Tab-separated table of C-alpha atoms in Angstrom:
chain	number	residue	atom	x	y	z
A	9	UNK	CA	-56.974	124.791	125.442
A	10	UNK	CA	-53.929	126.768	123.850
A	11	UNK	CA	-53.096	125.289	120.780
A	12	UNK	CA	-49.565	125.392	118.766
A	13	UNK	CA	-49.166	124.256	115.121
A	14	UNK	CA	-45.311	123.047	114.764
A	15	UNK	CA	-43.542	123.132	111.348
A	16	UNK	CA	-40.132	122.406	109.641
A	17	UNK	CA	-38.156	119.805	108.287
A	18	UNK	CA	-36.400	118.605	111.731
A	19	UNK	CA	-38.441	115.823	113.514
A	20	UNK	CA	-36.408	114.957	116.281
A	21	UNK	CA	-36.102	118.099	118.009
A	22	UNK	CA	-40.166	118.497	117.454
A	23	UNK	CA	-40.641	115.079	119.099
A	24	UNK	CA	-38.757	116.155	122.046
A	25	UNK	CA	-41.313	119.129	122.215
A	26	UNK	CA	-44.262	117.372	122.089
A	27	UNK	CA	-43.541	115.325	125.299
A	28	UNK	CA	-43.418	118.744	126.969
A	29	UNK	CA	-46.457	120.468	125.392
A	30	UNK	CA	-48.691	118.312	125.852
A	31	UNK	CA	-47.877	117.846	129.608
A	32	UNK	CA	-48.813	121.667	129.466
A	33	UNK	CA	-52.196	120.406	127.838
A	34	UNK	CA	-51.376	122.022	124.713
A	35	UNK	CA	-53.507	120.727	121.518
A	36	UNK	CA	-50.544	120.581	118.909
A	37	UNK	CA	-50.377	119.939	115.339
A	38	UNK	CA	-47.607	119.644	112.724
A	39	UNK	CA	-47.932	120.992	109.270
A	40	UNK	CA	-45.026	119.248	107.046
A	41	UNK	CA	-44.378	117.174	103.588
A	42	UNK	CA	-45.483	113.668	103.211
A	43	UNK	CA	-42.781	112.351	100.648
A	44	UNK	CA	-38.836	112.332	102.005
A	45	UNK	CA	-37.614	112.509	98.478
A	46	UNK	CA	-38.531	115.088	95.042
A	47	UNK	CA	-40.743	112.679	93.248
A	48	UNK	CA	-40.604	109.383	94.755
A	49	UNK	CA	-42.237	106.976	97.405
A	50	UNK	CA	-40.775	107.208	100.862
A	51	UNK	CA	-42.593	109.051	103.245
A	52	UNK	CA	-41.253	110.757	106.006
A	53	UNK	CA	-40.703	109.871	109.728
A	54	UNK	CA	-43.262	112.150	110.843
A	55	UNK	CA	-45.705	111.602	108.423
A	56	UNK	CA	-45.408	108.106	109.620
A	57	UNK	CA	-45.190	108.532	113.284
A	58	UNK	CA	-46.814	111.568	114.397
A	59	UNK	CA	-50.623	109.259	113.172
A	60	UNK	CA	-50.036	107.235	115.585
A	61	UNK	CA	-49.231	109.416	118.519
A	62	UNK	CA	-52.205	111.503	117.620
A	63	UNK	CA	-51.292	114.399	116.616
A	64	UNK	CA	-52.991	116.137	113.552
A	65	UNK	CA	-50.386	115.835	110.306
A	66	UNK	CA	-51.252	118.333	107.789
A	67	UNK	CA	-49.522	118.168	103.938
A	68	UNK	CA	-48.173	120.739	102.099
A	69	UNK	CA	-47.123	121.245	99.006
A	70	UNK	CA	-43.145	122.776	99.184
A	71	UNK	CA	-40.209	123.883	97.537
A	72	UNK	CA	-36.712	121.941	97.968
A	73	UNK	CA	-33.974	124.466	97.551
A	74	UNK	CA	-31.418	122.347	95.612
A	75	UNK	CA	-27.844	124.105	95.657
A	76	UNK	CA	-26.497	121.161	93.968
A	77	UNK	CA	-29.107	121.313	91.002
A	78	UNK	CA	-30.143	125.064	91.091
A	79	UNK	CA	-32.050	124.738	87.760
A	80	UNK	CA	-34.588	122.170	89.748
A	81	UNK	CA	-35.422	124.641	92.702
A	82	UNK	CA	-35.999	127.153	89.757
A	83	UNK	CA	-38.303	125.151	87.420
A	84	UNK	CA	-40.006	124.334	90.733
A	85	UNK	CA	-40.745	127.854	92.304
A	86	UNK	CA	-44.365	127.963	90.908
A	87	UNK	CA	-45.080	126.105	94.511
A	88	UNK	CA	-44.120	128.651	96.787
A	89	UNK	CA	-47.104	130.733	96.137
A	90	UNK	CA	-49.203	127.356	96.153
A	91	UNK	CA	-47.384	125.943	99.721
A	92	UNK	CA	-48.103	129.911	101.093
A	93	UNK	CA	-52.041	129.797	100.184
A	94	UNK	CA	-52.436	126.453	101.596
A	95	UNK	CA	-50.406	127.297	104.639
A	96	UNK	CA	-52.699	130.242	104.868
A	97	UNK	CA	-56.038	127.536	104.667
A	98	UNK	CA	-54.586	125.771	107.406
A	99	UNK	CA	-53.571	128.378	109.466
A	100	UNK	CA	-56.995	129.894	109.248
A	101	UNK	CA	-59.178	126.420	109.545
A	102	UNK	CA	-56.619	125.426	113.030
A	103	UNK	CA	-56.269	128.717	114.601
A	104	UNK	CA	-53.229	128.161	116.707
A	105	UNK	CA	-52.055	130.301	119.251
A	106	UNK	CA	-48.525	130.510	117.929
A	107	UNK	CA	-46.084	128.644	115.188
A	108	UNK	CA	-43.127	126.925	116.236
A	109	UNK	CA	-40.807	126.200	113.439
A	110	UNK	CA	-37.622	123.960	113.234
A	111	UNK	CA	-36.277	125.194	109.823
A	112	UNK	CA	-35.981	123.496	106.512
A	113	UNK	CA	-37.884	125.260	103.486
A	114	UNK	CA	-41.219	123.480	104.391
A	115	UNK	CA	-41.359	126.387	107.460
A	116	UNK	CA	-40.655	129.341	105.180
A	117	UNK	CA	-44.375	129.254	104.049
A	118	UNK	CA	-45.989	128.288	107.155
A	119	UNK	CA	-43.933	130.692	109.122
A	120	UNK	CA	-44.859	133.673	106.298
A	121	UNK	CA	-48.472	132.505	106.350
A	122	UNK	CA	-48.763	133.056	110.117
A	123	UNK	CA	-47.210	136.648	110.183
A	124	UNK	CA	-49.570	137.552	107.547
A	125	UNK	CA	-52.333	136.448	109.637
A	126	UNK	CA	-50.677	138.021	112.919
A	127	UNK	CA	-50.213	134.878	114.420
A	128	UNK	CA	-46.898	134.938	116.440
A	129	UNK	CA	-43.648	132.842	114.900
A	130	UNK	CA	-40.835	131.556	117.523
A	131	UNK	CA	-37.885	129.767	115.291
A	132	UNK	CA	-35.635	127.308	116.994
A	133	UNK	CA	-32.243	127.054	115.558
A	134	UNK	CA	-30.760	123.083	116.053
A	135	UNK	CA	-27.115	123.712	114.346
A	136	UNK	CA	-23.862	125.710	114.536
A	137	UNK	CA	-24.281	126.929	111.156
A	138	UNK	CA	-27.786	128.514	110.789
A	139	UNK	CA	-29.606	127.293	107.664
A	140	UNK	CA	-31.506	129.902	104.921
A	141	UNK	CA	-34.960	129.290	106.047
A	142	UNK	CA	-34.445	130.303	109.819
A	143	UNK	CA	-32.651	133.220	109.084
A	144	UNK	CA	-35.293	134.774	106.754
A	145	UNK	CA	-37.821	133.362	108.992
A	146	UNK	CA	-36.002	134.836	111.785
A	147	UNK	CA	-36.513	138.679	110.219
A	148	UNK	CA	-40.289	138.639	111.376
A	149	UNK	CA	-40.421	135.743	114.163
A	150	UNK	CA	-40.665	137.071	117.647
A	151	UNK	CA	-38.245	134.936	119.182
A	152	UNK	CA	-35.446	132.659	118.064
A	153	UNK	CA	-33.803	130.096	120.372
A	154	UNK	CA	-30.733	128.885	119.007
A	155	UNK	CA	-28.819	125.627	120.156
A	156	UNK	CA	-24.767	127.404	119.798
A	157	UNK	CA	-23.655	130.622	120.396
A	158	UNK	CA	-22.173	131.291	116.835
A	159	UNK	CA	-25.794	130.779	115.317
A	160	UNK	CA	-26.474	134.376	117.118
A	161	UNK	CA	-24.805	136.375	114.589
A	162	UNK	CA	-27.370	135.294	112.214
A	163	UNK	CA	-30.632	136.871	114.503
A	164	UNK	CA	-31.734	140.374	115.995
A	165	UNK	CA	-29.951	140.441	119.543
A	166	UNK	CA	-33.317	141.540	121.223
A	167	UNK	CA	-34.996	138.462	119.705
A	168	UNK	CA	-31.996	135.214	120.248
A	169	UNK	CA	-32.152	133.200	123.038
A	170	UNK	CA	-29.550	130.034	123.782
A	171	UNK	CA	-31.454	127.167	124.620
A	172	UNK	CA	-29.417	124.025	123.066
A	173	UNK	CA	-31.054	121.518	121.184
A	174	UNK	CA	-34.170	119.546	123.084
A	175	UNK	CA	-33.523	116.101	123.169
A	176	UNK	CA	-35.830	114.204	124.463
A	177	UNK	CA	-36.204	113.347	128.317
A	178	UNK	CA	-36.258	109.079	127.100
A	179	UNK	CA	-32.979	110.046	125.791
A	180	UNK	CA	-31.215	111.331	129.031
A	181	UNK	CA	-33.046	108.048	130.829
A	182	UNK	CA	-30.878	105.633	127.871
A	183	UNK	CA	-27.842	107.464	128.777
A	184	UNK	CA	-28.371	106.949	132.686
A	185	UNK	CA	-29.144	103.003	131.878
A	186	UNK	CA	-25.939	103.251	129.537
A	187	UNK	CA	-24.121	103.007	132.854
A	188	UNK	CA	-24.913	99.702	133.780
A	189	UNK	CA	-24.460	97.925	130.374
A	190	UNK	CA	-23.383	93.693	130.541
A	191	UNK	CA	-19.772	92.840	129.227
A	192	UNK	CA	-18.242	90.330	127.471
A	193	UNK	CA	-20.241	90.540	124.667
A	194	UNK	CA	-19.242	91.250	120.874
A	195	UNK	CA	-19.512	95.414	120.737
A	196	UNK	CA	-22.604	96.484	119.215
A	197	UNK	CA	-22.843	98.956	115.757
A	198	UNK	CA	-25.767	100.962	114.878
A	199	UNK	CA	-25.215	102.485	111.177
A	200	UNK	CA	-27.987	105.295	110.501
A	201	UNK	CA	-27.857	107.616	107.591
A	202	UNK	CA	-30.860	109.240	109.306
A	203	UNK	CA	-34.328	109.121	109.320
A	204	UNK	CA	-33.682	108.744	105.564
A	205	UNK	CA	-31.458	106.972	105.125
A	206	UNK	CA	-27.678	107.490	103.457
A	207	UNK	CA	-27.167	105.507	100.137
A	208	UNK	CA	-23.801	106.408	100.071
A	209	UNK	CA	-23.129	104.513	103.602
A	210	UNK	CA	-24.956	101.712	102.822
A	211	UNK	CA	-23.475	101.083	99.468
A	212	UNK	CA	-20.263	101.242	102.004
A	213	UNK	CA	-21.508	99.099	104.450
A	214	UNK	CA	-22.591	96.229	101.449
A	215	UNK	CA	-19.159	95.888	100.871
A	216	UNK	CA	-17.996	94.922	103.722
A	217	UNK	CA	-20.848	93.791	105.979
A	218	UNK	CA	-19.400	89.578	106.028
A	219	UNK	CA	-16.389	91.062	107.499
A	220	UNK	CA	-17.730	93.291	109.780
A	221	UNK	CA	-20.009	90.944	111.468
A	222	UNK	CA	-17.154	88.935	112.083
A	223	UNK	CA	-16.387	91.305	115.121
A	224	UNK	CA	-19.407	92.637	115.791
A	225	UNK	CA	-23.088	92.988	116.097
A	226	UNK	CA	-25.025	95.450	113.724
A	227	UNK	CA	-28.273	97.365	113.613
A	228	UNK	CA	-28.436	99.317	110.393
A	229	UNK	CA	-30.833	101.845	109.557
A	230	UNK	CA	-30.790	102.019	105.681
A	231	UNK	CA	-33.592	104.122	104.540
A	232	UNK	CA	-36.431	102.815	102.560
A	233	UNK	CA	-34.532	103.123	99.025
A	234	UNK	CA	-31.881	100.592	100.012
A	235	UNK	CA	-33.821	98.066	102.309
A	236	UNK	CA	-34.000	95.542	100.216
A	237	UNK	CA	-31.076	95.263	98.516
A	238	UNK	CA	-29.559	95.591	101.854
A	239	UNK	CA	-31.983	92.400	102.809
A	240	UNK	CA	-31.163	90.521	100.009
A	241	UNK	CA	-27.384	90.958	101.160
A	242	UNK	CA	-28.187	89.651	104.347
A	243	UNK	CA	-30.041	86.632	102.651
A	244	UNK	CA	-26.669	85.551	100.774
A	245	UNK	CA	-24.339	85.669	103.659
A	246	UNK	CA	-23.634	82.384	106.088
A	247	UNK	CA	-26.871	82.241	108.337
A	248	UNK	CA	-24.031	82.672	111.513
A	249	UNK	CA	-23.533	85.972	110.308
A	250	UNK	CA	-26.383	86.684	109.131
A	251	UNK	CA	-28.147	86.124	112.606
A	252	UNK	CA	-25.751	89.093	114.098
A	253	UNK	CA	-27.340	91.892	111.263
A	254	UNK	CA	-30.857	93.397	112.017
A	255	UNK	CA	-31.649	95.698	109.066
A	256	UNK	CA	-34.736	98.042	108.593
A	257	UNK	CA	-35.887	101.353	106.836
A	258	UNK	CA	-36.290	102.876	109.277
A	259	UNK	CA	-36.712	103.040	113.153
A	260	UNK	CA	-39.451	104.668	115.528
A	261	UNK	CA	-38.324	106.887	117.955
A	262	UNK	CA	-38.930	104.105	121.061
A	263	UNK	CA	-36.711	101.759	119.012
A	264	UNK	CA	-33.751	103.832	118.786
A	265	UNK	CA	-33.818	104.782	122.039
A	266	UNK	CA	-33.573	100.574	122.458
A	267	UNK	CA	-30.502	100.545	120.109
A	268	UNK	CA	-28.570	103.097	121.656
A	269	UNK	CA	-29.157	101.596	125.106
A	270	UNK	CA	-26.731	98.350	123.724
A	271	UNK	CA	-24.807	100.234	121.041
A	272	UNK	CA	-21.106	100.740	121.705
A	273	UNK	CA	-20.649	102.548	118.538
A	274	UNK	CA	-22.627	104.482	116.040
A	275	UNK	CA	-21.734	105.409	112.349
A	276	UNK	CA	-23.952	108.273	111.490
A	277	UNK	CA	-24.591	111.608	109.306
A	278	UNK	CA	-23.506	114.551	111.948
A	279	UNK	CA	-27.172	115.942	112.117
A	280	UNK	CA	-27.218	118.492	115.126
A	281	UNK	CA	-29.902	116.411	116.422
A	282	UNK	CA	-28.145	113.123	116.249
A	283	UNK	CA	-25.105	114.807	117.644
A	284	UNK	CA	-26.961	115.623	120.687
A	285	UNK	CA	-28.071	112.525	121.334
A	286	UNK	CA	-25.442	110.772	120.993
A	287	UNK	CA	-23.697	113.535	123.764
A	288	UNK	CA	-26.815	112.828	125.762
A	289	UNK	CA	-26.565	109.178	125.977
A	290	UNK	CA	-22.667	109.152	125.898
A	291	UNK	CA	-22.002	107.299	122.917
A	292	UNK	CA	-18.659	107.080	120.214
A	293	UNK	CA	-19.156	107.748	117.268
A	294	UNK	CA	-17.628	107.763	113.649
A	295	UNK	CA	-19.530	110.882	111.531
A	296	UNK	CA	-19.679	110.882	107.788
A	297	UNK	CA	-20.720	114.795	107.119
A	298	UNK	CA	-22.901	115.453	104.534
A	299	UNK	CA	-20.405	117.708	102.557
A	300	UNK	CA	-22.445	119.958	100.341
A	301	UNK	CA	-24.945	121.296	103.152
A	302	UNK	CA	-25.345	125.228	103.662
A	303	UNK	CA	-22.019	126.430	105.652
A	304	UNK	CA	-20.716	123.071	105.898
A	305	UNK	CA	-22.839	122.653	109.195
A	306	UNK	CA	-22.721	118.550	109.495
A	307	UNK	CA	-18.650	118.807	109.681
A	308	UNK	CA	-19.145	121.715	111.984
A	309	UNK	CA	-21.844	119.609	114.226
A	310	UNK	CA	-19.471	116.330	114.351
A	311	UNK	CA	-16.464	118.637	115.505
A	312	UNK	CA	-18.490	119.171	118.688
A	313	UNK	CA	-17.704	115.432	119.700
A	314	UNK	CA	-14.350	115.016	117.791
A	315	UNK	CA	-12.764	117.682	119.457
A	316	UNK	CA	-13.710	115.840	122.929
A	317	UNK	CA	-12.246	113.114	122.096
A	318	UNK	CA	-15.661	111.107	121.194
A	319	UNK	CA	-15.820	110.907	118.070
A	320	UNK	CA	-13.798	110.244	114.625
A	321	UNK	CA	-14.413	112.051	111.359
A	322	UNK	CA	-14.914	110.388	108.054
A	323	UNK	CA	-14.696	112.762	105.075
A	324	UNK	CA	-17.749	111.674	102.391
A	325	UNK	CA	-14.963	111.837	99.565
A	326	UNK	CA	-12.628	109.191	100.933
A	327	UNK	CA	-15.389	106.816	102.159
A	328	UNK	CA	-15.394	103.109	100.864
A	329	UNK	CA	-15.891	99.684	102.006
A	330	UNK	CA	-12.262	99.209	103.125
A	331	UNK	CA	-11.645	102.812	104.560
A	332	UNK	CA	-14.591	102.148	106.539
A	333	UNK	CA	-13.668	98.645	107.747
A	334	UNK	CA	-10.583	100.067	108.975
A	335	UNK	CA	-11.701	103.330	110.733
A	336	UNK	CA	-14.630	101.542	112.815
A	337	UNK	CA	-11.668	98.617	113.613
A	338	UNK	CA	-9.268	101.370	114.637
A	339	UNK	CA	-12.396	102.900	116.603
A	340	UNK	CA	-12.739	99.148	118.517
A	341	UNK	CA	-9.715	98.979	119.146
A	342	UNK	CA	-9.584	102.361	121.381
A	343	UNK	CA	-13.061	101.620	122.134
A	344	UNK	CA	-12.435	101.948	125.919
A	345	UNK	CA	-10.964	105.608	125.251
A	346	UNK	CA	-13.270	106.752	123.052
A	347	UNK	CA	-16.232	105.868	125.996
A	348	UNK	CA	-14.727	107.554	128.684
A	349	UNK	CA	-14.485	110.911	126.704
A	350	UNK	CA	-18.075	110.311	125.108
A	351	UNK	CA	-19.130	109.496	129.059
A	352	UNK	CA	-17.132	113.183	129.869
A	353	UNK	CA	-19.332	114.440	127.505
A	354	UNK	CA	-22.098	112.877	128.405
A	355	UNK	CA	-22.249	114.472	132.016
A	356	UNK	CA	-22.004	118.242	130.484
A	357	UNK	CA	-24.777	117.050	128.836
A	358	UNK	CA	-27.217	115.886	131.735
């Protein structure tokens, strides 16, 4: 049985993978970090989810490049050569046929660890903007397959192959089922800051939620830090209300895939991997870009739907309760607008 060890701080295009390797009967496991966040308790999705789909999760020990706090990613750089020898145990004790990395700086010392071993790397770049990690790991990986064509300035010609972002084939079966959605309901919202969550949305959302659920029906994915004061929110608001607001940390993949089926609209980050969903299953959306990410990717990402016509823009800076009332009413309002070019896009994307 060949066997593949995938790495990298990018779940969802990973998950999308594993449906297809192991069709190929490929034995696969994923090398990653357990805790979302420098010193605290949430754990991430895949440390979560990949258990209990049965694939092998193996810990390591990384180094988070902070631009915002360089001093931190300094004081901290004592576990690269730690994250490097145990990428190096692991490496040796699986014996994979090749590495398959989805970027982030957990991959740097997997990805190092298997060319030092001679084990063969293939990158795969999700956004416009390529990120640090891929494009050092991209110097000794023997192929990288990139999701845009500007990402291939970053990569050896000889090595870069366009293969868009793999979404998962669940996904393309929501969008399909998209098509024959009831009416005459209240629209649905899903607000998702991604798999961890977006304090600076929710603390948005809290100010606002009585109003919103006025109009319509929400399923909000907080993250685990803000669950339960979100909760508590809920708690205090008229039980009429209250009934139309599902909350949780977080969502598994199969559960999502439920939301966007009755979504009408989704306030998200602009992650390249949420952006091609959300093209895959034809859905508006209003993007709040993470502003201080390498090359401004996020606004980049959310530009592919906003320029179609699907999608709104929300600057981080100017967000609050009230700005954000009013864009996702404005949104509603041209709700029937905003589908058709999301369903435009949607068909490029099937």
């Amino acid at each position: 049985m060949k066997r593949i060890v995938i790495t990298g701080g990018h779940f969802t295009p990973g998950l999308a993978v594993l449906d297809s390797l192991r069709k190929e009967d490929w034995e696969v496991h994923w090398i990653g970090e357990q805790k979302a966040l420098e010193g605290q308790e949430p754990r991430t999705l895949e440390y979560q989810i990949l258990p209990q789909l049965d694939v092998p999760f193996w810990s390591l020990t990384s180094v988070k490049f902070n631009r915002k706090f360089p001093f931190s990613t300094f004081f901290n750089l004592w576990r690269f050569p730690v994250a490097l020898l145990q990428s190096l145990q692991l490496l040796s004790k699986i014996k994979p046929n090749v590495v398959l990395s989805f970027g982030s700086y957990v991959s740097l010392p997997v990805c190092l660890g298997a060319w030092f071993l001679g084990i063969p790397v293939v990158a795969h770049e999700q956004t416009a903007a390529s990120g640090l990690a891929n494009r050092l790991v991209g110097r000794f990986a023997q192929r990288v397959a990139i999701s845009f064509p500007s990402s291939s300035i970053d990569f050896p010609v000889e090595k870069t192959v366009l293969t868009g972002n793999p979404v998962r084939s669940s996904i393309h079966k929501v969008g399909k089922l998209r098509l024959k959605k009831r009416v005459g309901r209240p629209p649905v919202l899903y607000i998702t800051g991604g798999s961890r969550g977006s304090q600076i949305i929710n603390r948005a959302v809290a100010e606002v939620l009585a109003e919103l659920l006025k109009t319509v029906r929400i399923y909000h994915q907080t993250g685990t830090l803000d669950f339960d004061k979100m909760q508590k929110i809920k708690n205090r608001i008229h039980p009429s209300l209250a009934g139309k607001y599902e909350v949780s940390s977080h969502y598994a993949p199969q559960e999502v895939e439920e939301i966007y089926r009755k979504a009408d609209l989704v306030v998200s980050r602009a992650g390249a991997n949420t952006v091609s969903e959300l093209a895959a299953v034809g859905l508006p959306a209003i993007f709040i870009p993470i502003p201080w990410v390498e090359q401004d990717e996020q606004n980049r990402n959310a530009k592919v739907l906003a320029n179609e016509g699907a999608a709104v823009i929300l600057p981080q800076e100017s967000i609050t309760g009230d700005v954000l009332l009013s864009t996702i009413k404005d949104v509603i309002r041209r709700l029937r607008e905003f589908r058709q070019n999301a369903l435009l896009v949607q068909k490029k994307a099937l």
